[in-house]
Coordinates of C-alpha atoms in Angstrom, one line a residue:
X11 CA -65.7 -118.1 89.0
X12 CA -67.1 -114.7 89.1
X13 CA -64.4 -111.9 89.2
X14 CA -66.2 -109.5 91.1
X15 CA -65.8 -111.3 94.3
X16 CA -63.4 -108.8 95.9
X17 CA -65.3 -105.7 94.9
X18 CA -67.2 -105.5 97.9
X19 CA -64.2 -106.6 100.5
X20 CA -64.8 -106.4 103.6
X21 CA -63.3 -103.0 104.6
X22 CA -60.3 -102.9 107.2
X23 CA -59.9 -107.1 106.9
X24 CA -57.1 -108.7 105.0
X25 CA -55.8 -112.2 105.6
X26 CA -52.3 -113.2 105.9
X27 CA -51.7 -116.8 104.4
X28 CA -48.6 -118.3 105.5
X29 CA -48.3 -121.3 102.9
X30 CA -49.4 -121.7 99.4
X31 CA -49.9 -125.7 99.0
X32 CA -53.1 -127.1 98.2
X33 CA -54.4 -125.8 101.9
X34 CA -53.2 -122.3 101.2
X35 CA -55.0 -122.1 97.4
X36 CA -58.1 -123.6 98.8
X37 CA -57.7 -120.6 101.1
X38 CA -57.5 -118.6 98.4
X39 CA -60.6 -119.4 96.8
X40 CA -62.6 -119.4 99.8
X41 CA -61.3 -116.3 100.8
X42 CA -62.3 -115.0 97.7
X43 CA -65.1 -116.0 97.5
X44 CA -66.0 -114.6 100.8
X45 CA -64.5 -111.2 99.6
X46 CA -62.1 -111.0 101.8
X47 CA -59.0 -109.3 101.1
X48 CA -55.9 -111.2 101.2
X49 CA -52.1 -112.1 100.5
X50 CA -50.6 -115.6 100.5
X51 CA -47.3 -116.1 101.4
X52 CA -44.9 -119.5 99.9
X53 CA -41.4 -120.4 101.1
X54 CA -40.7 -121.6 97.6
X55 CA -39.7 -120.2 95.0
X56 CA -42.2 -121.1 92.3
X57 CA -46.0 -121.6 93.0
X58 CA -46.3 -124.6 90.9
X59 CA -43.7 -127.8 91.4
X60 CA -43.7 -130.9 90.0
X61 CA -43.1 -132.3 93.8
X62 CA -44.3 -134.5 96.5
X63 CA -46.6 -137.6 95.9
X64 CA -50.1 -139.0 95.3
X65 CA -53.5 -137.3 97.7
X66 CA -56.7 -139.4 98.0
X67 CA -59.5 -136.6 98.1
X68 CA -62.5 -137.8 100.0
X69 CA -66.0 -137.3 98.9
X70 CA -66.2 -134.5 101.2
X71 CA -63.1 -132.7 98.9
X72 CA -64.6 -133.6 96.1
X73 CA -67.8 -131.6 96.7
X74 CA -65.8 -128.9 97.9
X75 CA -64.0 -128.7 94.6
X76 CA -67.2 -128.7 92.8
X77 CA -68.3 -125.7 94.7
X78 CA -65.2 -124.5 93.6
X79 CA -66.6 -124.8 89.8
X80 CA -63.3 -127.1 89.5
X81 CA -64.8 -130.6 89.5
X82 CA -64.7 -130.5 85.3
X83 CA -60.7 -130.2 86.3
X84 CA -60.2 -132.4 88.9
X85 CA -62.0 -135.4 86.6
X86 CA -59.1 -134.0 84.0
X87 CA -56.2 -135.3 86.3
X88 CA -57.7 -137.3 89.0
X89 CA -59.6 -141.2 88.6
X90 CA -61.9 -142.8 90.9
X91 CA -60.0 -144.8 93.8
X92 CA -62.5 -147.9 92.7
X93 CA -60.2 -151.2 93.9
X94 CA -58.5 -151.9 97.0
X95 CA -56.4 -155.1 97.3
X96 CA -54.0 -156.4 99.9
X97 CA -50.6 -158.9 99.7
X98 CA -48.8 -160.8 102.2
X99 CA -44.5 -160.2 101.3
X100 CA -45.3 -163.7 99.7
X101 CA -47.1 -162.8 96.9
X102 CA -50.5 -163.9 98.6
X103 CA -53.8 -161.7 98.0
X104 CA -55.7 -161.9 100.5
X105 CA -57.9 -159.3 100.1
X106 CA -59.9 -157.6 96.9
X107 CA -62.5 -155.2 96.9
X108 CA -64.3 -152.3 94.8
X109 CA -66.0 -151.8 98.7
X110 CA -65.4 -147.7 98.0
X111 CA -67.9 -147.7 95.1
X112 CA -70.5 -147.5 98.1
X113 CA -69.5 -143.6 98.3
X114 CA -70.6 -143.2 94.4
X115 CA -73.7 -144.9 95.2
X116 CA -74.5 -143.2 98.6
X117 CA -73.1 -139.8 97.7
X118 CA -73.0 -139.4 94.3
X119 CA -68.9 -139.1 94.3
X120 CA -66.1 -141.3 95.0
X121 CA -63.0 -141.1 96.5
X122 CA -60.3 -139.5 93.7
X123 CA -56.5 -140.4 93.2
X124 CA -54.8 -137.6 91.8
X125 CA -51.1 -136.0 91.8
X126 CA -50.4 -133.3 94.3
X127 CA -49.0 -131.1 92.2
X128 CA -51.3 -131.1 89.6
X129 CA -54.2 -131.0 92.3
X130 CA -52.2 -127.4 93.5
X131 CA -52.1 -126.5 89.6
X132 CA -55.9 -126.5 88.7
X133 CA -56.6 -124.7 92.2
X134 CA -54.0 -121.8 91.0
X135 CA -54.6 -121.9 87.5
X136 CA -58.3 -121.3 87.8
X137 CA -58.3 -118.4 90.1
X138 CA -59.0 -115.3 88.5
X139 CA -55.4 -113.2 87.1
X140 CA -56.4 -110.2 89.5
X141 CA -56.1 -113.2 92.2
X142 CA -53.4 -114.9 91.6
X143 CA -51.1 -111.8 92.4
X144 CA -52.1 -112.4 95.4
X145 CA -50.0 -115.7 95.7
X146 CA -46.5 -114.7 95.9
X147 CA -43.5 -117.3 95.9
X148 CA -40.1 -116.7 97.3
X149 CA -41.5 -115.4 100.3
X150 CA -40.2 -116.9 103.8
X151 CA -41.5 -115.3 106.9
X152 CA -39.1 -115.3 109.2
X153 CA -40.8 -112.6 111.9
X154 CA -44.6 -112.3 112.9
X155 CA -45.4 -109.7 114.8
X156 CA -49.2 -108.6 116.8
X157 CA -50.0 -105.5 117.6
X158 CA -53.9 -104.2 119.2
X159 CA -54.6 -103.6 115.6
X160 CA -53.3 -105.4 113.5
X161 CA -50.4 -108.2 112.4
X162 CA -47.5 -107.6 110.1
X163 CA -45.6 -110.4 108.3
X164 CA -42.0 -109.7 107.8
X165 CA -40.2 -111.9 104.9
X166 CA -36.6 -113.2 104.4
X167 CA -35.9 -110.5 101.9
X168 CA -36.9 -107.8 104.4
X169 CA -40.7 -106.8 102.7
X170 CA -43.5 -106.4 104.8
X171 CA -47.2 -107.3 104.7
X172 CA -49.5 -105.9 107.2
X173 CA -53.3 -108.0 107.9
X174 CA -55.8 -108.4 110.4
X175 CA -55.3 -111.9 111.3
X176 CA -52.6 -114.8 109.3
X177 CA -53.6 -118.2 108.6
X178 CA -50.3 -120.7 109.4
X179 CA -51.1 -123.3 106.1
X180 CA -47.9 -123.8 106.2
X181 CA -47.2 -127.2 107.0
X182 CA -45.7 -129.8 110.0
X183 CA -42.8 -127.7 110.2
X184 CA -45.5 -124.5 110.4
X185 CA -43.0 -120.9 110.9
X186 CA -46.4 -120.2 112.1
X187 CA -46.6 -122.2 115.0
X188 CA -42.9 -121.4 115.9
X189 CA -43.9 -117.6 115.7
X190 CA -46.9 -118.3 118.0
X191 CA -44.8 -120.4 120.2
X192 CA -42.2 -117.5 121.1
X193 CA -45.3 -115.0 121.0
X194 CA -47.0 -117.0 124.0
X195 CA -43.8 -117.9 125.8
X196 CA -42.2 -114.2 125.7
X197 CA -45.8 -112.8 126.8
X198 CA -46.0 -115.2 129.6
X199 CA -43.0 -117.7 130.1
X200 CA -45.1 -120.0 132.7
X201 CA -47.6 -120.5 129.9
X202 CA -48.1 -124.0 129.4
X203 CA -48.0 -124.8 125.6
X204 CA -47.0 -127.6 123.2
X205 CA -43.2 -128.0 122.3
X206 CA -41.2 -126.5 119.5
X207 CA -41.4 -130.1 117.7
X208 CA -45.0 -131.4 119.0
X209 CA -45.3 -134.5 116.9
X210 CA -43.4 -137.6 118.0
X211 CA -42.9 -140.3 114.8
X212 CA -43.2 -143.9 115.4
X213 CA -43.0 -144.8 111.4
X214 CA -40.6 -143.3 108.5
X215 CA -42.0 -143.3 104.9
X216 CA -40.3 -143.2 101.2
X217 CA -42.9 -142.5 98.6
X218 CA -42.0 -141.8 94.7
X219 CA -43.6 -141.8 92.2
X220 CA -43.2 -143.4 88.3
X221 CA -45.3 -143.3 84.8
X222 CA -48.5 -145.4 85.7
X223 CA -47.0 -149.4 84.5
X224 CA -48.7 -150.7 81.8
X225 CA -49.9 -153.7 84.0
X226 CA -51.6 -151.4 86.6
X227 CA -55.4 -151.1 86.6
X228 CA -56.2 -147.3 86.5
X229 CA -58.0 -146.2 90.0
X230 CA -56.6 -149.6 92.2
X231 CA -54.8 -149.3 95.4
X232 CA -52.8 -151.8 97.1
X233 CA -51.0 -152.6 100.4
X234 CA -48.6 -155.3 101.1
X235 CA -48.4 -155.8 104.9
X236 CA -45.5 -157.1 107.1
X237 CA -44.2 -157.0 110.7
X238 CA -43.1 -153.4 111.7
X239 CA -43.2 -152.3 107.5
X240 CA -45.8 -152.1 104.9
X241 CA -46.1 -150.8 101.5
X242 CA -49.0 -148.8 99.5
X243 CA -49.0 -148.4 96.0
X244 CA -51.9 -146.0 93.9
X245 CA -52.5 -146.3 90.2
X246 CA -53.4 -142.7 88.6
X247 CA -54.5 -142.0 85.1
X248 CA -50.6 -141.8 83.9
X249 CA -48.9 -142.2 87.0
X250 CA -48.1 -144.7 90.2
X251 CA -46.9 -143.7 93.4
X252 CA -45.6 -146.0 95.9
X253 CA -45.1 -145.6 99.9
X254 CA -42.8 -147.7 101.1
X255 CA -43.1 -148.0 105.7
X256 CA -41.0 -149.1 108.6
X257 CA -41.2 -148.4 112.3
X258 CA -38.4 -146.5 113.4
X259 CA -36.4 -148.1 116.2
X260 CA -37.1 -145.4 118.3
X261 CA -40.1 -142.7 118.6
X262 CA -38.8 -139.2 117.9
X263 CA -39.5 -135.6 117.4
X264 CA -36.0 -135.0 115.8
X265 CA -36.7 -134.2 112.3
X266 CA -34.6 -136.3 109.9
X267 CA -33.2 -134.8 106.1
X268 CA -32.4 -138.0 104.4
X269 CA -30.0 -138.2 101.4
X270 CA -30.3 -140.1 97.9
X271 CA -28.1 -142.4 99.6
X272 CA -30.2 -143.1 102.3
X273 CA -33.3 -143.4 100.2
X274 CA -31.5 -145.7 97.8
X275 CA -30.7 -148.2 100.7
X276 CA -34.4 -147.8 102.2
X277 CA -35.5 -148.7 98.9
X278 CA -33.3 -151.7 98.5
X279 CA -34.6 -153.5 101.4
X280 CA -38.5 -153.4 99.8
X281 CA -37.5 -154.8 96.7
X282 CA -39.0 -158.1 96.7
X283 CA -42.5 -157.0 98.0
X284 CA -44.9 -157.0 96.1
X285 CA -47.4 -154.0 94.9
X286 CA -49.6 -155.8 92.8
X287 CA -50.0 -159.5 91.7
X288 CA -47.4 -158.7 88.4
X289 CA -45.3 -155.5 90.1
X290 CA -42.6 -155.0 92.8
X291 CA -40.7 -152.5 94.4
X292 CA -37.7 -152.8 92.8
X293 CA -39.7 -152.5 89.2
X294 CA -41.1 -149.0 90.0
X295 CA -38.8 -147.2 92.7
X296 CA -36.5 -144.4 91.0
X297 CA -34.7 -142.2 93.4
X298 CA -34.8 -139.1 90.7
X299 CA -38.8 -138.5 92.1
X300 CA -38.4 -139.8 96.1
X301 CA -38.5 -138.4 99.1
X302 CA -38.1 -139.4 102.7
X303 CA -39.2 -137.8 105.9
X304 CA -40.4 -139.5 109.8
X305 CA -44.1 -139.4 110.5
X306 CA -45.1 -137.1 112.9
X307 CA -48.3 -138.0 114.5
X308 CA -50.6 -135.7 117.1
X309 CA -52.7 -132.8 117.5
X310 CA -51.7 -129.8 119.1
X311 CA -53.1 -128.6 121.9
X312 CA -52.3 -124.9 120.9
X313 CA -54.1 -124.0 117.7
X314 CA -54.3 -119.9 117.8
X315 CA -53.3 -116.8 119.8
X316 CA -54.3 -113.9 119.4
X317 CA -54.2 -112.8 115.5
X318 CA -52.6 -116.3 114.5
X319 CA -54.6 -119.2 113.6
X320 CA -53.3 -122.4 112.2
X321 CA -54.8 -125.2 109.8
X322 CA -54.0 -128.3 108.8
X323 CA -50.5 -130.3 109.4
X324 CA -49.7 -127.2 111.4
X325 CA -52.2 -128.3 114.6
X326 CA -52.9 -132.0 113.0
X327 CA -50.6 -134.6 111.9
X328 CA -51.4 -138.1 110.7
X329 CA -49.4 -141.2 108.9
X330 CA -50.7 -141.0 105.5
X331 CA -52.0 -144.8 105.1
X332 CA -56.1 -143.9 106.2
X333 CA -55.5 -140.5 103.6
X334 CA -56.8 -137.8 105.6
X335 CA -54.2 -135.5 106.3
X336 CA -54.8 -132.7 103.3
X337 CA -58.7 -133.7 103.6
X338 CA -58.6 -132.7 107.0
X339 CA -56.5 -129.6 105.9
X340 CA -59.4 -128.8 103.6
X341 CA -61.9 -128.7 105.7
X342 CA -60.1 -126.6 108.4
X343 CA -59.7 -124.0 105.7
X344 CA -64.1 -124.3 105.4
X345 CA -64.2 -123.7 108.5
X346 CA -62.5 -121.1 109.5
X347 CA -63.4 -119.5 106.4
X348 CA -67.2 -119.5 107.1
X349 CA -66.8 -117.9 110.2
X350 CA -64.7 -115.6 108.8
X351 CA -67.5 -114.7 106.3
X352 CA -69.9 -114.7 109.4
X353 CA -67.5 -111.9 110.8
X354 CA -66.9 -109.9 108.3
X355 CA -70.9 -109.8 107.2
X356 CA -71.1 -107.2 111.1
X357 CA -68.5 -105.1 109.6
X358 CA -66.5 -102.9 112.5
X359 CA -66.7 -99.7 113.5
X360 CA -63.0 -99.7 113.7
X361 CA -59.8 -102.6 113.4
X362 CA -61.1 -106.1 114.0
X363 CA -60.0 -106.3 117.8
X364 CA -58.2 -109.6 119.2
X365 CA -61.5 -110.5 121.1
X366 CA -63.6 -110.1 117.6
X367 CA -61.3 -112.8 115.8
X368 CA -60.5 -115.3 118.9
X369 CA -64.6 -115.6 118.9
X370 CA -64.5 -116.5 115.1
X371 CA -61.4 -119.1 115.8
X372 CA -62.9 -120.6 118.8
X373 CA -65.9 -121.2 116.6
X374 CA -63.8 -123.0 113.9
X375 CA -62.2 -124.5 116.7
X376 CA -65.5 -125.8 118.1
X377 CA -66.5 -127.2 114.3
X378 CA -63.2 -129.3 114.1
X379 CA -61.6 -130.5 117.2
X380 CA -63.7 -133.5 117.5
X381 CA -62.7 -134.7 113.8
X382 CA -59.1 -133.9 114.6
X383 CA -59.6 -137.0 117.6
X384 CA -61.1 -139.1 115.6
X385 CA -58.8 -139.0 112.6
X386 CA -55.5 -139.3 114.2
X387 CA -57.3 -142.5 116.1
X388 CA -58.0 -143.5 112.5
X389 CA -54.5 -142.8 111.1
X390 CA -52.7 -144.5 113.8
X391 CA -54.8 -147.4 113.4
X392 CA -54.6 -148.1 110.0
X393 CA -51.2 -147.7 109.9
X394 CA -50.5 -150.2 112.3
X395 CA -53.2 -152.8 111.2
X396 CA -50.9 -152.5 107.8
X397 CA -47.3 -152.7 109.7
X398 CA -48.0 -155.5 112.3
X399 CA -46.4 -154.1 116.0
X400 CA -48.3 -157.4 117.3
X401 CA -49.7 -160.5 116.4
X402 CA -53.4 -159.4 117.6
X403 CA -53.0 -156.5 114.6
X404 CA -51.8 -159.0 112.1
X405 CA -54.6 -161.7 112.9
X406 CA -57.0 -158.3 112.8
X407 CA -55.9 -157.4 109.3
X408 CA -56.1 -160.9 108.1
X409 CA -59.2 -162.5 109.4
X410 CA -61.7 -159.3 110.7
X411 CA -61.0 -156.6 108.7
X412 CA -60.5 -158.4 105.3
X413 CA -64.3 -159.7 105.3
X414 CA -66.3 -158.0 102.8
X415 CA -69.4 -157.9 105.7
X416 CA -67.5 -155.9 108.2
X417 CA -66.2 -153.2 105.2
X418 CA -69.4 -152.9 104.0
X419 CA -70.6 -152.2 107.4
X420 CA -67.6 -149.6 108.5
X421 CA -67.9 -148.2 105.1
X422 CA -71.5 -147.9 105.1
X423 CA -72.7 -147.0 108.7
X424 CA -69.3 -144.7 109.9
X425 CA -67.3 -143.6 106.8
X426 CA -70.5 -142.6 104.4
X427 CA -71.8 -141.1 107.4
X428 CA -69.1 -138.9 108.1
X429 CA -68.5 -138.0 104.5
X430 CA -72.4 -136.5 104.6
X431 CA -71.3 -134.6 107.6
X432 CA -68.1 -132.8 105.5
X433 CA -68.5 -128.7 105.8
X434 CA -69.1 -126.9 102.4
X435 CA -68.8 -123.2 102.8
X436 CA -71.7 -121.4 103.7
X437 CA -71.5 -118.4 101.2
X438 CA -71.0 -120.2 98.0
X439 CA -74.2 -122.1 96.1
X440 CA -73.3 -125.0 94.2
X441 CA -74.8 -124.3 90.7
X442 CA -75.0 -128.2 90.2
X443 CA -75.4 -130.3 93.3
X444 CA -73.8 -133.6 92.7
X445 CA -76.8 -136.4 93.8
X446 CA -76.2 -140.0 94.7
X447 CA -77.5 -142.4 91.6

């Protein structure tokens, strides 16, 4: 990546990135990129954790990242997702395919299992040193204020930052969004506008994740399906994760913090499944690398104002069994980013006014709000097909979608499809296009 990307920045334009997980550094390269000045902002207090679990990355992603000049590193850490199988709490198999090979053959990529955290260190560790200043940990926003001119950014420890516009990457529990909320509601108290929690949670999920067992294949993916649960396991280069479901007895917005102990006795009661043909639950699951949260699902209705704009699991949220919550993330960052660039290219004669940016993140709004219908329809579907609510879902996962003719068809005529249709930005040639063989 060149270095001189920031020496023409647009003058009088800086960015405000609220969240620095693998949203917030794809941000940071496309801003970059764009040359456009910015600042991102994470909660925590290191950059880099060793946290959270296992992302798919679609083919879409994947050719992102290589316009990133990062696909040498994501082959370092990530494998191709190449076999998908499927278990009754029995034992049975009653499905097994390598169906997702189609993408390699129609696209030239495939899907890619790889560790979050490693995914968020190659996107940090290959942005240039004058960059990565730029990301700052130990920073929690606790105020956002709009002014005419401009937006300021005021952190628990009392610094300031002053932008143009800030980008709320921070997540289902987006400060953001909460900030925006108040903003709307103070301005205008008959406003009507989503509520302070707006995704309700049908499903809870456990996920951990373990050294990759020696009886795994590298690159399969399993689910083990049941009546109101399911399990998913993934099989990395060195590492497994398992996700471990069950429908809540209630829907909710209330968000839960779970202890070891509760973990430990929602593990227990999975024990017996089975993840693969050899493996179960109880052989993998260590509490020392789980976590536990409810599953919001929705998309907000309210996805800017003003200077804010939001991308990501702050407007979107989606159970992760279909995989395209961060993808989605991803390509909200494009996006926006490219209409940014198209912005900033007119440059102003003064600040950026409030009209000037609400044109750019209606635009970006008009690129994504379709996808954002059609995944969460997607996500809620696959995550019940997997944990049975009824018996016309379980005789749907058993005898229609487990047909190798009616994969090949979804995967072929909708999914490769849609993957052609993925937004690259619009400012960065790839040196190498990736071509289907």
């Amino acid at each position: 990546m060149s270095s001189s990307s920031l020496d023409s920045a647009a003058p009088g334009f800086k960015v405000i990135v609220v969240g620095g997980g693998p949203s917030g550094l794809v941000a940071a390269h496309a801003l970059y990129l764009a040359g456009i000045d910015f600042v991102i902002l994470e909660r925590r207090q290191q950059i880099l954790e060793d946290s959270g679990a296992s992302v798919v990355l679609t083919p879409g992603s994947v050719k992102l990242i290589h316009q990133l000049g990062l696909k040498d590193r994501l082959n370092e850490i990530g494998t191709e997702f190449a076999r998908h199988q499927s278990y009754m709490t029995d034992g049975r198999k009653f499905k097994d395919t390598t169906g997702l090979r189609v993408y390699k053959e129609r696209l030239g990529v495939s899907m890619t299992i790889v560790h979050r955290a490693d995914l968020c260190r190659i996107l940090y560790e290959e942005l240039p040193e004058s960059i990565k200043a730029k990301v700052i940990p130990a920073k929690q926003v606790q105020q956002l204020d709009q002014t005419d001119d401009a937006v300021t950014a005021t952190c628990a420890d009392g610094s300031q930052y002053i932008g143009t516009i800030v980008i709320g990457a921070d997540g289902v529990y987006s400060q953001t969004r909460r900030q925006m909320r108040e903003a709307a509601l103070r301005a205008d108290p008959s406003a009507e506008w989503d509520q302070e929690e707006p995704f309700e949670a049908a499903y809870k999920c456990l996920w951990c994740s373990f050294p990759r067992p020696e009886k795994a294949q590298v690159g399969l993916g399993t689910d083990t399906q049941d009546h109101d649960r399911s399990t998913m396991f993934l099989s990395g280069k060195d590492r497994g994760w398992i996700f471990l479901y069950e429908k809540l007895d209630s829907p909710t917005r209330q968000r839960n913090r779970y202890t070891t102990e509760d973990i430990e006795a929602y593990a227990s009661r999975f024990y017996d499944m089975p993840v693969t043909e050899s493996i179960k639950v109880r052989d993998v699951f260590t509490a020392k690398t789980a976590g536990m949260s409810n599953l919001g699902e929705g998309v907000i209705k309210n996805w800017s104002m003003g200077r804010f704009v939001l991308v990501g699991d702050a407007i979107h949220k989606f159970t992760p069994n279909a995989g395209l919550g961060l993808n989605s993330g991803i390509q909200d960052v494009v996006a926006l980013c490219n209409q940014l660039k198209t912005l900033v290219a007119r440059p102003s004669k003064g600040p950026y006014t409030v009209a000037q940016v609400s044109k750019a993140f209606e635009a970006y709004r008009s690129a994504r709000l379709s996808y954002w219908q059609t995944e969460l329809a997607q996500s809620v579907f696959v995550s019940r097909l997997h944990a049975w609510p009824s018996v016309w879902r379980k005789m749907s996962s058993r005898y229609i979608f487990n047909r190798k003719i009616v994969e090949y068809l979804a995967l072929r005529f909708v999914a490769v499809r849609k993957a052609r249709k993925s937004l690259l930005l619009d400012y960065s040639p790839v040196v190498e296009p990736i071509a289907a063989h």
